Amino acid sequence: DVKVTQSSRYLVKRTGEKVFLECVQDMDHENMFWYRQDPGLGLRLIYFSYDVKMKEKGDIPEGYSVSREKKERFSLILESASTNQTSMYLCASSHLGERTQETQYFGPGTRLLVL
Amino acid sequence: QKEVEQNSGPLSVPEGAIASLNCTYSDRGSQSFFWYRQYSGKSPELIMFIYSNGDKEDGRFTAQLNKASQYVSLLIRDSQPSDSATYLCAAFTGGGNKLTFGTGTQLKVEL
C-alpha cells in the first residue's frame, strides 16, 4: 500500500512565523504535490515536483516555497505566515508512467491555524 | 482555464437507493478521470479511475465516461450511511502530471 505521511496533523502558528510542513512517501513516486483545501474552494494546487530539486508553480504559489532534496520528501514552506494561510494542507504523490498511474495518493493532511 | 464542474449538493438519498454523482469537464484533451471520496476532516481517498468510454464497475461503484459529452458520473448502488461524504471528481490531461479537481458533491445517505 502507498503511504504518504505528513509531519503534523494540527499546527498553530503566529503571524509572521516561518512554517515548515513536511511530506514523506514510501512508494518511490516521482511526482509530489502540495494543495490547500478551503470550504467552497475545493483543492487548489500550490506547488508540485516531478523530480528531486525540480519544482513547478501551481495555481496559488504566492506566499509559499517548496523544497525537494530527496525523492521521498517534499517540504512546503510558509516564509512569513499570514492569517489567510489558515487552511487544510494536503500532500499527494503519484507515479510518472502509464495513464492509470497518475493516481494521486494523499497524506492525512495538516490543519494549520495562523493567529 | 481547464475546469471540472460538480454540483456541490447536498445530494440526499435514502439508504439502499442508487446515488448518482455527476461531473463535467471542459478540456477535451482530458485522458483519465478519477473519483475520490473525502470524509469530513479527512483526506481524499481514491475510489476508482476510468479512461475508456463506457462503464467500469467495482463492487457497489460504477463509473461512467462519455467523452463526446465531456461527462463523467459515479453510481453508488445500495447506498449506505457510511457512503455519506464529499465525492471529488478529477481529470488528468497529460500535461504537467497534474490533476484538475472539481469542488466536490456532498452526499448524504439517510436512514
Coordinates of N, CA, C and O in Angstrom, one line a residue, chain B residues 3-7 11 18-35 49-56 62-75 89-91 105:
Chain B
E3 N -11.4 23.3 -16.5 CA -12.3 23.2 -15.4 C -13.0 21.8 -15.3 O -13.2 21.2 -16.3
V4 N -13.2 21.5 -14.1 CA -14.0 20.3 -13.7 C -15.2 20.8 -12.9 O -14.9 21.4 -11.8
E5 N -16.4 20.6 -13.3 CA -17.6 21.1 -12.6 C -18.4 20.0 -11.9 O -18.6 18.9 -12.5
Q6 N -18.8 20.3 -10.7 CA -19.6 19.4 -10.0 C -20.7 20.2 -9.2 O -20.4 21.3 -8.8
N7 N -21.9 19.6 -9.1 CA -22.9 20.2 -8.2 C -22.5 20.0 -6.8 O -22.2 18.9 -6.4
L11 N -26.6 16.1 -2.0 CA -27.5 15.2 -2.6 C -27.9 14.2 -1.5 O -27.1 13.6 -0.9
I18 N -29.9 4.1 -5.2 CA -28.8 4.4 -6.0 C -28.5 5.9 -6.0 O -29.3 6.7 -6.2
A19 N -27.2 6.2 -5.7 CA -26.8 7.6 -5.7 C -26.1 7.9 -7.0 O -25.2 7.1 -7.4
S20 N -26.4 9.0 -7.7 CA -25.8 9.3 -8.9 C -25.1 10.6 -8.8 O -25.7 11.7 -8.6
L21 N -23.8 10.6 -9.0 CA -23.0 11.8 -8.8 C -22.4 12.2 -10.2 O -21.9 11.3 -10.9
N22 N -22.5 13.4 -10.6 CA -22.1 13.8 -11.9 C -21.0 14.9 -12.0 O -20.8 15.6 -11.0
C23 N -20.3 14.9 -13.1 CA -19.1 15.7 -13.3 C -19.0 16.1 -14.7 O -19.1 15.2 -15.6
T24 N -18.7 17.3 -15.1 CA -18.4 17.7 -16.5 C -17.1 18.3 -16.5 O -16.6 18.9 -15.5
Y25 N -16.4 18.2 -17.7 CA -15.1 18.8 -17.8 C -15.0 19.6 -19.1 O -15.7 19.3 -20.0
S26 N -14.1 20.6 -19.1 CA -14.1 21.5 -20.2 C -13.0 21.1 -21.2 O -13.1 21.5 -22.4
D27 N -11.9 20.4 -20.8 CA -10.8 20.2 -21.7 C -11.0 18.9 -22.4 O -10.9 17.8 -21.8
R28 N -11.1 19.0 -23.7 CA -11.4 17.7 -24.5 C -10.1 16.9 -24.5 O -10.2 15.7 -24.9
G29 N -9.0 17.4 -24.2 CA -7.8 16.6 -24.1 C -7.6 15.8 -22.9 O -6.7 15.0 -22.7
S30 N -8.6 15.9 -22.0 CA -8.5 15.1 -20.7 C -8.5 13.6 -21.1 O -9.3 13.1 -21.9
Q31 N -7.7 12.8 -20.4 CA -7.5 11.4 -20.8 C -8.0 10.5 -19.7 O -8.5 9.4 -20.1
S32 N -7.8 10.8 -18.5 CA -8.2 9.9 -17.4 C -9.0 10.7 -16.4 O -8.8 11.9 -16.2
F33 N -9.9 9.9 -15.7 CA -10.8 10.6 -14.7 C -10.8 9.8 -13.4 O -10.7 8.5 -13.5
F34 N -10.9 10.5 -12.3 CA -10.7 9.8 -11.0 C -11.9 10.3 -10.1 O -12.3 11.4 -10.1
W35 N -12.3 9.4 -9.3 CA -13.3 9.7 -8.3 C -12.7 9.4 -6.9 O -12.1 8.3 -6.7
F49 N -10.8 4.9 -11.0 CA -10.5 5.7 -12.2 C -11.1 5.1 -13.4 O -11.4 3.9 -13.5
I50 N -11.2 5.9 -14.5 CA -11.7 5.4 -15.7 C -11.1 6.2 -16.8 O -10.8 7.5 -16.7
Y51 N -10.8 5.6 -18.0 CA -10.2 6.3 -19.1 C -10.8 5.9 -20.4 O -10.5 6.5 -21.5
S52 N -11.6 4.9 -20.4 CA -12.3 4.5 -21.7 C -13.8 4.8 -21.6 O -14.4 4.7 -20.5
N53 N -14.4 5.2 -22.7 CA -15.8 5.4 -22.8 C -16.6 4.2 -22.3 O -16.2 3.0 -22.6
G54 N -17.7 4.4 -21.6 CA -18.5 3.3 -21.2 C -18.5 3.2 -19.7 O -18.3 4.2 -19.0
D55 N -18.8 2.1 -19.2 CA -18.9 1.8 -17.7 C -17.8 1.0 -17.2 O -17.2 0.2 -17.9
K56 N -17.4 1.3 -16.0 CA -16.5 0.5 -15.2 C -17.0 0.2 -13.8 O -17.4 1.2 -13.1
T62 N -20.0 2.2 -9.8 CA -19.8 2.2 -11.3 C -19.5 3.6 -11.7 O -20.2 4.5 -11.5
A63 N -18.4 3.7 -12.5 CA -18.0 4.9 -13.1 C -18.4 4.9 -14.6 O -18.3 3.8 -15.2
Q64 N -18.9 6.0 -15.1 CA -19.4 6.1 -16.4 C -18.7 7.3 -17.1 O -18.6 8.4 -16.5
L65 N -18.2 7.1 -18.3 CA -17.5 8.1 -19.0 C -18.1 8.3 -20.4 O -18.3 7.3 -21.2
N66 N -18.4 9.5 -20.8 CA -18.9 9.8 -22.1 C -18.0 11.0 -22.6 O -18.3 12.2 -22.3
K67 N -17.0 10.7 -23.4 CA -16.1 11.7 -23.9 C -16.7 12.7 -24.8 O -16.4 13.9 -24.9
A68 N -17.7 12.2 -25.6 CA -18.3 13.1 -26.6 C -19.1 14.2 -25.8 O -19.1 15.4 -26.3
S69 N -19.7 13.8 -24.7 CA -20.5 14.8 -23.9 C -19.6 15.4 -22.8 O -20.1 16.3 -22.1
Q70 N -18.4 15.0 -22.7 CA -17.5 15.5 -21.7 C -18.1 15.4 -20.3 O -18.2 16.3 -19.5
Y71 N -18.5 14.2 -20.0 CA -19.3 13.9 -18.8 C -18.8 12.6 -18.1 O -18.5 11.6 -18.8
V72 N -18.7 12.7 -16.8 CA -18.3 11.5 -16.0 C -19.3 11.4 -14.9 O -19.7 12.4 -14.3
S73 N -19.6 10.2 -14.5 CA -20.5 10.0 -13.4 C -20.1 8.9 -12.5 O -19.3 8.0 -13.0
L74 N -20.6 8.9 -11.3 CA -20.3 7.8 -10.4 C -21.6 7.3 -9.8 O -22.4 8.2 -9.3
L75 N -21.9 6.1 -10.0 CA -23.1 5.5 -9.4 C -22.8 4.7 -8.2 O -21.8 3.9 -8.2
C89 N -14.4 14.7 -8.1 CA -14.1 14.3 -9.5 C -12.8 15.0 -9.9 O -12.6 16.1 -9.6
A90 N -11.9 14.2 -10.6 CA -10.7 14.9 -11.1 C -10.3 14.4 -12.5 O -10.7 13.2 -12.9
A91 N -9.7 15.2 -13.3 CA -9.4 14.9 -14.7 C -7.9 15.1 -14.9 O -7.3 16.0 -14.3
T105 N -19.1 17.0 -4.6 CA -20.5 16.9 -4.3 C -20.7 16.2 -2.9 O -20.1 15.1 -2.7

